[in-house]
Coordinates of C-alpha atoms in Angstrom, one line a residue:
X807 CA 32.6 11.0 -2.3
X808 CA 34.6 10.8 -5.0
X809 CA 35.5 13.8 -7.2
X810 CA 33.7 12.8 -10.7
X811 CA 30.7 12.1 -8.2
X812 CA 30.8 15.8 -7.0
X813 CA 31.3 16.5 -10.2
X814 CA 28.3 14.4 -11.4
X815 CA 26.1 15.5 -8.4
X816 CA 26.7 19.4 -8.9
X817 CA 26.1 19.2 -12.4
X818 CA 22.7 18.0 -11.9
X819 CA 21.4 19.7 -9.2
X820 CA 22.4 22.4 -11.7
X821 CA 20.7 20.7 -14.5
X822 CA 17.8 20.6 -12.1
X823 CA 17.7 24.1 -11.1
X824 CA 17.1 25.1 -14.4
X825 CA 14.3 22.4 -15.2
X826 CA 13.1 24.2 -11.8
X827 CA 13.1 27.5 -12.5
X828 CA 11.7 27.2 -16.3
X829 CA 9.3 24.9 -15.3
X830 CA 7.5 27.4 -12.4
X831 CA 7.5 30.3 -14.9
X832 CA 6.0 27.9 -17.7
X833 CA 3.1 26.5 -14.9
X834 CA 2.8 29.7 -12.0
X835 CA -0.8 30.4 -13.4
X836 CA -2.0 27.2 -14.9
X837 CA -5.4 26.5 -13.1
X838 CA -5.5 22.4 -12.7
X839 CA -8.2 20.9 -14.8
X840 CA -10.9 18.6 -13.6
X841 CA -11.7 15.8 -15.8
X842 CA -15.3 15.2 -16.5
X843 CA -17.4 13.1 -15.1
X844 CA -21.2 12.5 -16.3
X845 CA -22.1 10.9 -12.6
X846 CA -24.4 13.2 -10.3
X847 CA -24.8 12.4 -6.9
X848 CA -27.9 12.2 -4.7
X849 CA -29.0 15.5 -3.1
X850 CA -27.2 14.9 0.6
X851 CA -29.2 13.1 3.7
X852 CA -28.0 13.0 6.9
X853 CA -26.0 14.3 10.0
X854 CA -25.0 18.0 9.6
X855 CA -21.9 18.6 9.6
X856 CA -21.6 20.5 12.8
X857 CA -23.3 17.7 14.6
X858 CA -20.9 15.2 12.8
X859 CA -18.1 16.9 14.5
X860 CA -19.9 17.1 18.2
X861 CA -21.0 13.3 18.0
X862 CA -17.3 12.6 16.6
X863 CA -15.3 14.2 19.6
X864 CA -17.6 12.8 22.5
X865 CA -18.7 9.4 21.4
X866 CA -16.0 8.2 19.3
X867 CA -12.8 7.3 20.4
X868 CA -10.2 9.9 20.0
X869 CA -7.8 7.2 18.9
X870 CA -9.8 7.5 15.4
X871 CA -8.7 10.0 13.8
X872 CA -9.6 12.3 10.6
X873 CA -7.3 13.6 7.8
X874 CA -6.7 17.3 6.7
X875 CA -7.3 20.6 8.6
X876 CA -11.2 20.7 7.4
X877 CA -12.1 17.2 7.7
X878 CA -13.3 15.7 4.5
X879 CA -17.2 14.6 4.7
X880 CA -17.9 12.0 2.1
X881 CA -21.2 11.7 1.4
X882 CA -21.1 9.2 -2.3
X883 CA -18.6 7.2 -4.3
X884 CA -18.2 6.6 -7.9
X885 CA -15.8 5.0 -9.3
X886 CA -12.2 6.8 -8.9
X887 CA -14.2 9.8 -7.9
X888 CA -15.4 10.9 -4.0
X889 CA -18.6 13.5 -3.3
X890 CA -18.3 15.5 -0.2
X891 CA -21.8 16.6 1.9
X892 CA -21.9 19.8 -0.1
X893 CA -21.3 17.9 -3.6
X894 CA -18.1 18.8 -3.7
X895 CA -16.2 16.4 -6.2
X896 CA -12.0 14.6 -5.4
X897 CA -10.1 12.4 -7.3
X898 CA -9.2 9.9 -4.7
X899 CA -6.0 8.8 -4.9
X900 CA -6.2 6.6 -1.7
X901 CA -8.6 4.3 -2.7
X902 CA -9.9 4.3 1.2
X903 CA -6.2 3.5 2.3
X904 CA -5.8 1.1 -0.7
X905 CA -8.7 -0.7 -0.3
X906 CA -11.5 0.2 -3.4
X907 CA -9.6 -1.5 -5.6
X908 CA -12.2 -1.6 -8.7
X909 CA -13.9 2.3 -7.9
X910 CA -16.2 3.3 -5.3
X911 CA -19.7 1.9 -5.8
X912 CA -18.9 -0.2 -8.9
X913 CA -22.1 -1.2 -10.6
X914 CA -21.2 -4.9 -11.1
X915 CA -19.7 -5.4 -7.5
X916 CA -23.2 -3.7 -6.4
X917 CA -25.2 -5.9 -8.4
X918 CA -23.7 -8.6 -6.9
X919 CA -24.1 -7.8 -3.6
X920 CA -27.7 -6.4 -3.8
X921 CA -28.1 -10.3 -5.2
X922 CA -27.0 -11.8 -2.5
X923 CA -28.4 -10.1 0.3
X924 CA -31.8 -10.2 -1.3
X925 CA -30.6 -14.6 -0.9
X926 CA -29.3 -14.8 2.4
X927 CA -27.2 -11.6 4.7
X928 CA -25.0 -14.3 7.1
X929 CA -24.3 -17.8 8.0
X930 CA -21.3 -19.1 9.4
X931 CA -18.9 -21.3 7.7
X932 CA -20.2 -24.4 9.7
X933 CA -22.6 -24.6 6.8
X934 CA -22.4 -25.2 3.8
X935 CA -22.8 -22.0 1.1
X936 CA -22.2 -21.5 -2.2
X937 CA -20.5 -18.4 -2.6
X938 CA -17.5 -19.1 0.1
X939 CA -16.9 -22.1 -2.3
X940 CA -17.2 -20.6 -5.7
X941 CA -14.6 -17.7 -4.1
X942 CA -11.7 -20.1 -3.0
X943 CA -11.4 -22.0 -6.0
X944 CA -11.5 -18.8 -8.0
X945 CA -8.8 -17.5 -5.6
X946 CA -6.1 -20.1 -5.5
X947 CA -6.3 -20.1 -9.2
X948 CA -4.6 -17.4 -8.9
X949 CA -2.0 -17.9 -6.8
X950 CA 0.8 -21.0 -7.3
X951 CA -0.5 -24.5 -7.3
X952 CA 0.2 -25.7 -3.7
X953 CA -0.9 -22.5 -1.6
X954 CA -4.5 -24.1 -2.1
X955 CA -6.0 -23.6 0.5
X956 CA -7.9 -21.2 2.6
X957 CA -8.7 -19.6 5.8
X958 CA -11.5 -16.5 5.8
X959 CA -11.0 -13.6 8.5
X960 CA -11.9 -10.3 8.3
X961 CA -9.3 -7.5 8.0
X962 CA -5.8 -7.5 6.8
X963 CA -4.8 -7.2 10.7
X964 CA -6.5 -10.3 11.4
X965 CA -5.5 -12.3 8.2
X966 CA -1.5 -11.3 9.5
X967 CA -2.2 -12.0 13.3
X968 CA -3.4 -15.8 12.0
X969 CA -0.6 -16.3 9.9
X970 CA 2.1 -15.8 12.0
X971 CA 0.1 -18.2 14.7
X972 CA 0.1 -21.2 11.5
X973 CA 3.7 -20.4 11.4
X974 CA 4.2 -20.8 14.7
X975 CA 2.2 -24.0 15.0
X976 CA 3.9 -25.3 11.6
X977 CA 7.2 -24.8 12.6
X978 CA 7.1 -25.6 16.6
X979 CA 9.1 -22.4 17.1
X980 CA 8.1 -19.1 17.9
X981 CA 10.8 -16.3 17.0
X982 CA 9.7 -14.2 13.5
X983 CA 10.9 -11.7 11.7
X984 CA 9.8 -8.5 10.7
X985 CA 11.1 -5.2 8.7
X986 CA 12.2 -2.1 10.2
X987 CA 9.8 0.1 9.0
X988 CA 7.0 -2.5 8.5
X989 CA 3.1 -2.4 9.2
X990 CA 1.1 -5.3 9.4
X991 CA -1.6 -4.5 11.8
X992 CA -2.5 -3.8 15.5
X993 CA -4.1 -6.7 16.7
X994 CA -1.7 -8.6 19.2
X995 CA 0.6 -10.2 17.4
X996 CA 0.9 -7.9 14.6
X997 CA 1.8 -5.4 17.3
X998 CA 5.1 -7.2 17.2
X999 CA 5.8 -7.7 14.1
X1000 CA 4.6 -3.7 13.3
X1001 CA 8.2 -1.9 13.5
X1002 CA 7.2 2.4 13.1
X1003 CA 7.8 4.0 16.2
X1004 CA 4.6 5.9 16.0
X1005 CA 2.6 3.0 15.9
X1006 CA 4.5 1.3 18.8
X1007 CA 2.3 1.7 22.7
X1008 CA 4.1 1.8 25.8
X1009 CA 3.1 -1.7 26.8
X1010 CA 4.4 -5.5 26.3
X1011 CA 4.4 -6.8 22.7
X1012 CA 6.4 -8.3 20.5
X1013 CA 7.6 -11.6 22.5
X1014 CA 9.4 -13.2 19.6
X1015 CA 9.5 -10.6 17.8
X1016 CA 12.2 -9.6 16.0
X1017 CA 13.6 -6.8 12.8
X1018 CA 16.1 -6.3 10.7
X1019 CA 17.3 -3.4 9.0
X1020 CA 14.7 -2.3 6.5
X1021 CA 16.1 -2.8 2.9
X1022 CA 15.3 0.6 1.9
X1023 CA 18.1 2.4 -1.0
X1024 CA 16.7 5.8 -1.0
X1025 CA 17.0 6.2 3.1
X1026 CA 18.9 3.1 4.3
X1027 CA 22.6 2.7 4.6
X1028 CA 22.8 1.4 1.3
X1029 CA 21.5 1.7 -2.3
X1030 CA 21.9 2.7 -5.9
X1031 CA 20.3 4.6 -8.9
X1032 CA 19.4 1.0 -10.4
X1033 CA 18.4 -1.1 -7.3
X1034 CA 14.5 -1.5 -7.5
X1035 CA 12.6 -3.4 -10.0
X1036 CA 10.9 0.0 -12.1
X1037 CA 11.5 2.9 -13.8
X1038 CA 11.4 5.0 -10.4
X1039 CA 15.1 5.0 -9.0
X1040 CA 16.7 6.9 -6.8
X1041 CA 18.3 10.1 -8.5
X1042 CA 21.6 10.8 -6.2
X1043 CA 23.2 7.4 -5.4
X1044 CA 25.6 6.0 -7.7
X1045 CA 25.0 2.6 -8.4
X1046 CA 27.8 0.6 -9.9
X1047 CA 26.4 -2.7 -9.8
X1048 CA 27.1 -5.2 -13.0
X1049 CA 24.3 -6.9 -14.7
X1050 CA 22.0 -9.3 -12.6
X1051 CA 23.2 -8.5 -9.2
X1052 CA 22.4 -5.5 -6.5
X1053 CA 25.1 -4.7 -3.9
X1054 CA 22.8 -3.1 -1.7
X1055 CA 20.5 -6.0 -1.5
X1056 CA 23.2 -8.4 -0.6
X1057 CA 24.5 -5.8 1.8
X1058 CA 20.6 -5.7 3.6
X1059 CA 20.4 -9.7 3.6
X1060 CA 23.7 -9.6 5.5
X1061 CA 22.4 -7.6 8.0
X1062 CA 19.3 -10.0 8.0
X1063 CA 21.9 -13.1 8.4
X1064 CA 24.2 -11.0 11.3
X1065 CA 20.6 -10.3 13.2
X1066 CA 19.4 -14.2 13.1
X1067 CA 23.1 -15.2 14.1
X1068 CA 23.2 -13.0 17.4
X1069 CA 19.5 -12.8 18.4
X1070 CA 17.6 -15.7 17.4
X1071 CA 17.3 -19.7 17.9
X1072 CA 18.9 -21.8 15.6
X1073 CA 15.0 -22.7 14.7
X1074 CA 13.0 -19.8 13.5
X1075 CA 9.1 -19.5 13.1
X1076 CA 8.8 -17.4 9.8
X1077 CA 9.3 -14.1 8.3
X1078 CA 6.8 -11.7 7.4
X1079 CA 7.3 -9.1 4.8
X1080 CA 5.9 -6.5 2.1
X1081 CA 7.3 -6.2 -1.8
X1082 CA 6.5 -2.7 -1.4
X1083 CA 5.8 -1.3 2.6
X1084 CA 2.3 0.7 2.4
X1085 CA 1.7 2.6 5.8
X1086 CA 5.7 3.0 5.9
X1087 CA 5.9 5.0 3.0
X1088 CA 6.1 3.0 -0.6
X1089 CA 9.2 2.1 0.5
X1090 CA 10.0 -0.7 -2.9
X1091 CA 12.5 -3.6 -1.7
X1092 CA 15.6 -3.8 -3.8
X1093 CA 15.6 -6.3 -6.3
X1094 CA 17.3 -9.8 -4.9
X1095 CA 16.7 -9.5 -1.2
X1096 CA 13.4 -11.2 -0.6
X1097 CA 14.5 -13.9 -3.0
X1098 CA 17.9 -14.6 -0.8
X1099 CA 15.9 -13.4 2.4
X1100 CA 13.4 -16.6 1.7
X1101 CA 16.6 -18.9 1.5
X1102 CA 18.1 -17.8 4.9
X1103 CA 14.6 -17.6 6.7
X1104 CA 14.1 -21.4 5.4
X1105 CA 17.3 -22.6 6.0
X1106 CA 16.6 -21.6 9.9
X1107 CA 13.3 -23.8 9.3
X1108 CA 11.2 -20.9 8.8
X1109 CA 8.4 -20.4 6.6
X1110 CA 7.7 -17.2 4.3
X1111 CA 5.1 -14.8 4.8
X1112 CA 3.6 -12.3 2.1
X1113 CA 2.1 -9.6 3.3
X1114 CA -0.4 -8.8 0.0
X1115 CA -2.7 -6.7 1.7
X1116 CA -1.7 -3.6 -0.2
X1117 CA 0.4 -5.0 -2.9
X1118 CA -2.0 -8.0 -4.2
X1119 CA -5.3 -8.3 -6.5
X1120 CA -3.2 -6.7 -9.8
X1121 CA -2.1 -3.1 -8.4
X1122 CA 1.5 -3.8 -9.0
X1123 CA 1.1 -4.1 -12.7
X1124 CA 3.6 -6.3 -14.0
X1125 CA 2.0 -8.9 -11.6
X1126 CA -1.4 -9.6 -10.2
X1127 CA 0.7 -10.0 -6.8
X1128 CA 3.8 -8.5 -5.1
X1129 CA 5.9 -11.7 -4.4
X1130 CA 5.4 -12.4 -7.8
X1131 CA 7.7 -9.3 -9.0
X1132 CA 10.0 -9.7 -6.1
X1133 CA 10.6 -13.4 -7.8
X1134 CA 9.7 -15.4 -4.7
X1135 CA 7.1 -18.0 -3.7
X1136 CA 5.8 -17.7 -0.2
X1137 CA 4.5 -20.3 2.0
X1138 CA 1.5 -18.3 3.1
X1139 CA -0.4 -15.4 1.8
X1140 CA -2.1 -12.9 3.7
X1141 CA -5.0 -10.9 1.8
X1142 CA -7.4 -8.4 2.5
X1143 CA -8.3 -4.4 1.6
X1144 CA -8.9 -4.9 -2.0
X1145 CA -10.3 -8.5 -2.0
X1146 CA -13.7 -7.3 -1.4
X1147 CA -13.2 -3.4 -2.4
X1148 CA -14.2 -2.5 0.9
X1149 CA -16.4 -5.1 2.7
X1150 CA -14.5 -6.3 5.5
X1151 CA -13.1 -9.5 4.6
X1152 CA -9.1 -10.9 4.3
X1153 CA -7.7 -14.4 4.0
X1154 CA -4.7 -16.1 4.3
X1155 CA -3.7 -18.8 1.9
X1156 CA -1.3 -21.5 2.2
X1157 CA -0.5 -25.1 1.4
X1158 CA -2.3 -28.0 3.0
X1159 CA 0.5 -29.1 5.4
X1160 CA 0.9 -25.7 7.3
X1161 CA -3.4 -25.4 6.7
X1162 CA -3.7 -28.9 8.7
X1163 CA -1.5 -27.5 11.8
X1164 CA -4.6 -25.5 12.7
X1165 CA -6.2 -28.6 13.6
X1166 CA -5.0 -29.1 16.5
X1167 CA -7.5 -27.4 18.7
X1168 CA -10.4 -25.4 17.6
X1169 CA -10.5 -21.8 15.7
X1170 CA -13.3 -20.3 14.5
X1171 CA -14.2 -16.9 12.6
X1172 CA -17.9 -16.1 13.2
X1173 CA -18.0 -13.9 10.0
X1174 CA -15.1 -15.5 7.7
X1175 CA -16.3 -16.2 4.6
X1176 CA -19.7 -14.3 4.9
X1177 CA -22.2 -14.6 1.9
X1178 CA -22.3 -10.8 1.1
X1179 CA -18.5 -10.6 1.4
X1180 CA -17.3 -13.4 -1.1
X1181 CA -20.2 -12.5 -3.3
X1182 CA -18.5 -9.0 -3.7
X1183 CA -15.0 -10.7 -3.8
X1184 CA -16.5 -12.8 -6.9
X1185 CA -17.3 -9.4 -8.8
X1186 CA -14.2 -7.4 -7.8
X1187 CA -12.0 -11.1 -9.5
X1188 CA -14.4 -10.2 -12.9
X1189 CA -14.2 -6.4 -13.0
X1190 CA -10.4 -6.8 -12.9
X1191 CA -10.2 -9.0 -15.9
X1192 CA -13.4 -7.9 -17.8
X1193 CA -11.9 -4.4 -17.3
X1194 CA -8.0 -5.5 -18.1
X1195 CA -7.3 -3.6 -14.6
X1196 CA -4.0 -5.5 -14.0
X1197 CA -2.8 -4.5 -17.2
X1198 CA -4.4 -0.1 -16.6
X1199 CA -2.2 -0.5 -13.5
X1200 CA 1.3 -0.5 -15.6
X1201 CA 0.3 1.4 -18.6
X1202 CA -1.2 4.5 -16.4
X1203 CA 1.3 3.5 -13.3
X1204 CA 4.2 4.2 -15.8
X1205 CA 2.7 7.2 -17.2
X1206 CA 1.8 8.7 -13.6
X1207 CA 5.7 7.7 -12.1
X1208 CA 7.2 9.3 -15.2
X1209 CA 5.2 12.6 -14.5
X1210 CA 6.1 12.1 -10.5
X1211 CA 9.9 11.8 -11.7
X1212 CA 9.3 14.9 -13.9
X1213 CA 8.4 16.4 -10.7
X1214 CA 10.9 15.5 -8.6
X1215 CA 12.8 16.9 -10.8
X1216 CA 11.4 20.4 -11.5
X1217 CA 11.2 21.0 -7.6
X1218 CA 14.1 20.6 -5.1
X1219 CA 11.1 19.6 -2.4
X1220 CA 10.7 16.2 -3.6
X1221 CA 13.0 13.9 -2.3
X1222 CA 12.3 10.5 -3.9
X1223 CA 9.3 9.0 -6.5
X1224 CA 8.9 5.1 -5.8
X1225 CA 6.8 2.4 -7.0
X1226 CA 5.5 0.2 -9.0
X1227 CA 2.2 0.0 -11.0
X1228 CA -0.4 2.4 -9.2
X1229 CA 1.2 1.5 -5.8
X1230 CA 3.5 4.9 -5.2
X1231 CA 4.6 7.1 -3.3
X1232 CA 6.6 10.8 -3.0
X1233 CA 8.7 11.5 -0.4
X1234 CA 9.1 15.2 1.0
X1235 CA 12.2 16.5 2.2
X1236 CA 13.3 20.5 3.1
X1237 CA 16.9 19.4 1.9
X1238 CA 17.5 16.9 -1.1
X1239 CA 21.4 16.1 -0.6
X1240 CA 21.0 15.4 3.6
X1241 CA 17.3 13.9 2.5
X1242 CA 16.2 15.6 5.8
X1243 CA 12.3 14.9 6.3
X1244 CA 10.0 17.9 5.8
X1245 CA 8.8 19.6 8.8
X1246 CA 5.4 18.6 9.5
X1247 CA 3.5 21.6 9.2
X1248 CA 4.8 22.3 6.0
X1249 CA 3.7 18.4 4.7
X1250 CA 0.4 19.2 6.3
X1251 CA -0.1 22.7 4.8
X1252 CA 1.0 21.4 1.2
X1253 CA -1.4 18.4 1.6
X1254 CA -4.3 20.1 3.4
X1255 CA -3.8 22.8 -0.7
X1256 CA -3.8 19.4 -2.8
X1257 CA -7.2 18.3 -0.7
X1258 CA -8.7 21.7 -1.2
X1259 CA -7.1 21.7 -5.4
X1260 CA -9.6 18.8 -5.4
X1261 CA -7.1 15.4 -4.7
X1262 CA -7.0 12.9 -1.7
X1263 CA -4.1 11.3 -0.9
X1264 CA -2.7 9.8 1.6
X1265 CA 0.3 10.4 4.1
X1266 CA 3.0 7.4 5.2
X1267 CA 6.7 6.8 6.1
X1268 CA 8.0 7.2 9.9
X1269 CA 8.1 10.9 9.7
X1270 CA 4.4 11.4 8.0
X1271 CA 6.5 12.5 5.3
X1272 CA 5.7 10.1 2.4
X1273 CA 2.7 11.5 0.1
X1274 CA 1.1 7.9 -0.6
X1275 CA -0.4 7.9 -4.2
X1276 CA -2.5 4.0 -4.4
X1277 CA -6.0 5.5 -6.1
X1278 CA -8.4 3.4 -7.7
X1279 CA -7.4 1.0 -10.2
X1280 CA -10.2 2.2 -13.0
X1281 CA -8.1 5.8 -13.1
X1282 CA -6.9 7.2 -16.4
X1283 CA -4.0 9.2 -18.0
X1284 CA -6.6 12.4 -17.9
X1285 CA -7.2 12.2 -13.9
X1286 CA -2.9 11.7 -13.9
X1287 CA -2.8 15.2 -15.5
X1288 CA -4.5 16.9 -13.5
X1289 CA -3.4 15.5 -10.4
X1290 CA -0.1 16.7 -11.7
X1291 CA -1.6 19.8 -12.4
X1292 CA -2.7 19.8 -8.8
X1293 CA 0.7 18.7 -6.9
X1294 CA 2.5 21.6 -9.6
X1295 CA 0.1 24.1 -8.5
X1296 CA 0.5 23.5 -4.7
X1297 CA 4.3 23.1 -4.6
X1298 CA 4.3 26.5 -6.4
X1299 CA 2.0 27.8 -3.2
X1300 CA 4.6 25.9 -1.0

């Protein structure tokens, strides 16, 4: 390091420590504030809680497992708000893993639902239904005017897994790429294309499978105080990058071009990636690489996936979907969680050329495109313009990043903010200049306070490190304060 960069870095971790230090003495006895909320739920029916826990460790798979110390037992949703069995009220800022996109129980989603299953619960897509019909032409207004056409599955793992087998039908090659780092499901395929170590089984997957080095500027190799497209940057790497252009980025898509030149065919099926990685920890792409990413993949006859699972239906803010911030234009989108705001249901969309290679032999989805499902996907398209939830997602997603990067700041703890729009994410660290993880129990004993304070979220990254922040898009500048208020109050504890 150079010495005006000591210079620059000791002068702020000094600046820091006293932001720190006047900060705890101004906030030590502040009690965090609940917002009010007029919504009472219904007195609690059903399994105590005891038996819950006896039916849940010998008739449920241990693979499915529960968050916190005391699990939480929901019992009713409203809105950005969660009721436990004793009536117990959170702010949920995990949105049930990103999912609820419009609020729990949202009357207009309801309404439509209730409609429909009053009309008819199920048919398959062999016949003919209006609400399957009404959804994809409301969806691929949406996106750009060839990726037209679409395919209905249910779950985001399923919508990926189908994607990468158009590409591979497409293209007549099989190798794809992936992201160090990335999730995109556990079904098969996606198995391969899924690069976190703790995700990863000791059996054979991933035949074709390939991933670069995950563009990531706070914990990568490489990466700068102005590489990411928003106001969260990272604090302690000097950028010095002229206007229009990101070193970093070009320095990741070399490694991307290196990889394809030693490991892979000259002909390449695709490459499949998130704007901003959600299970891996928020990590937010530097701005450039997807765009010059795309051109290498396609250059190699490749076509481009987006992963929009997490990223699509408006949360980004700026954009109602992820590729559109990162500048690009995929060849297929894959779509699911928020579509529906929780019924099972995804979709991949893409243009009629790589659509018709599916046509070669059968496939069939005995729920894709069920009644109830696009019915509820209708509604969640109306809430979010009706309710301008696109544009809630920057106005209160800047206002809740500039309160995370007032924290970051006040406690030495917090690592990195990053994000965009009400997609974001705080990384934990016990040592800000090595950016050494947290130890586990430590993360777990801080997030098990923030649950208890009366806040979910939700935990990411490769070392469960990652606090991931992706609530309900209906939440307000008063639930950001005192989630704030909550997150001060157990990094004091801490």
């Amino acid at each position: 390091m150079l010495a005006w960069q000591t210079t620059l870095s000791l002068s702020r971790r000094l600046a820091a420590t006293v932001r720190r230090t006047s900060a705890r003495l101004l906030s030590a006895d502040v009690e965090p504030r609940m917002p009010p909320c007029d919504f009472e739920p219904l007195p609690f029916e059903g399994m105590p809680r005891d038996k819950v826990k006896a039916v849940r460790s010998t008739n449920l798979s241990p693979a499915v497992f529960s968050y916190y110390k005391e699990p939480l037992y929901a019992y009713q949703g409203h809105k950005q708000w969660l009721f436990d069995s004793e009536g117990k009220r959170y702010l949920d800022l995990f949105a049930g893993i990103v999912t609820v996109g419009v609020g729990h129980c949202h009357p207009k989603v309801v309404q439509a639902t209730k409609r429909q299953i009053d009309k008819l619960w199920h048919t398959t897509n062999i016949y003919w239904h209006s609400t399957l019909h009404e959804y994809a032409e409301r969806l691929v207004a949406l996106l750009p005017e060839d990726l037209n056409v679409v395919y209905m599955c249910n779950s985001g793992s399923e919508a990926n897994d189908l994607a990468m087998l158009m590409a591979r039908l497409h293209t007549g090659a099989f190798d794809i790429i992936s992201l160090r780092n990335a999730y995109h499901g556990m079904s098969p395929y996606t198995m391969g294309v899924t690069a976190l170590g703790n995700w990863t089984h000791q059996l054979p997957n991933g035949f074709g499978c390939h991933q670069t080095v995950n563009p990531d500027v706070y914990r990568g190799p490489w990466g700068g105080s102005k590489c990411r497209e928003s106001i969260c940057q990272v604090a302690d790497r000097i950028c010095s990058c002229s206007p229009g252009e990101c070193v970093a980025s070009d320095k990741y898509v070399e490694q991307l071009d290196d990889m394809m030149k030693h490991s892979m065919p000259k002909k390449i099926a695709g490459f499949m990636a998130e704007y901003i990685q959600g299970v891996g920890g928020t990590v937010h792409l530097p701005k450039g690489f997807l765009p010059d990413a795309y051109e290498l993949v396609r250059q190699r006859g490749g076509v481009c996936i987006a992963d929009e699972v997490q990223t699509g239906f408006g949360r980004v803010g700026t954009h109602f979907w992820g590729f559109q911030q990162a500048g690009v234009k995929p060849d297929i989108v894959v779509l699911a969680k928020s579509i529906a705001n929780g019924f099972p249901m995804g979709a991949v969309v893409t243009n009629a050329t790589i659509a018709k290679s599916l046509t070669g032999a059968l496939h069939f989805n005995t729920y894709g495109g069920n009644p109830i499902g696009c019915a509820a996907a209708i509604a969640v398209l109306d809430v979010i313009e009706e309710e301008k939830l696109q544009e809630r997602c920057r106005t209160v997603g800047d206002y809740f990043m500039r309160k995370l990067l007032e924290l970051r700041d006040e406690y030495a703890v917090i690592g990195d903010v990053r994000g965009t729009g009400l997609m974001l994410g705080m990384e934990m660290v016990d040592d800000q200049e090595t950016r050494k993880p947290m130890a586990p129990q430590r993360v777990n004993a801080l997030w098990d306070d923030t649950k208890d304070l009366g806040i979910l979220v939700g935990k990411g990254g490769l070392y469960g490190s990652t606090f991931r922040i992706k609530p309900p898009m209906c939440i307000t500048e008063e639930d950001v304060d005192f989630a704030i208020a909550v997150f001060r109050k157990a990094l004091n504890r801490l």
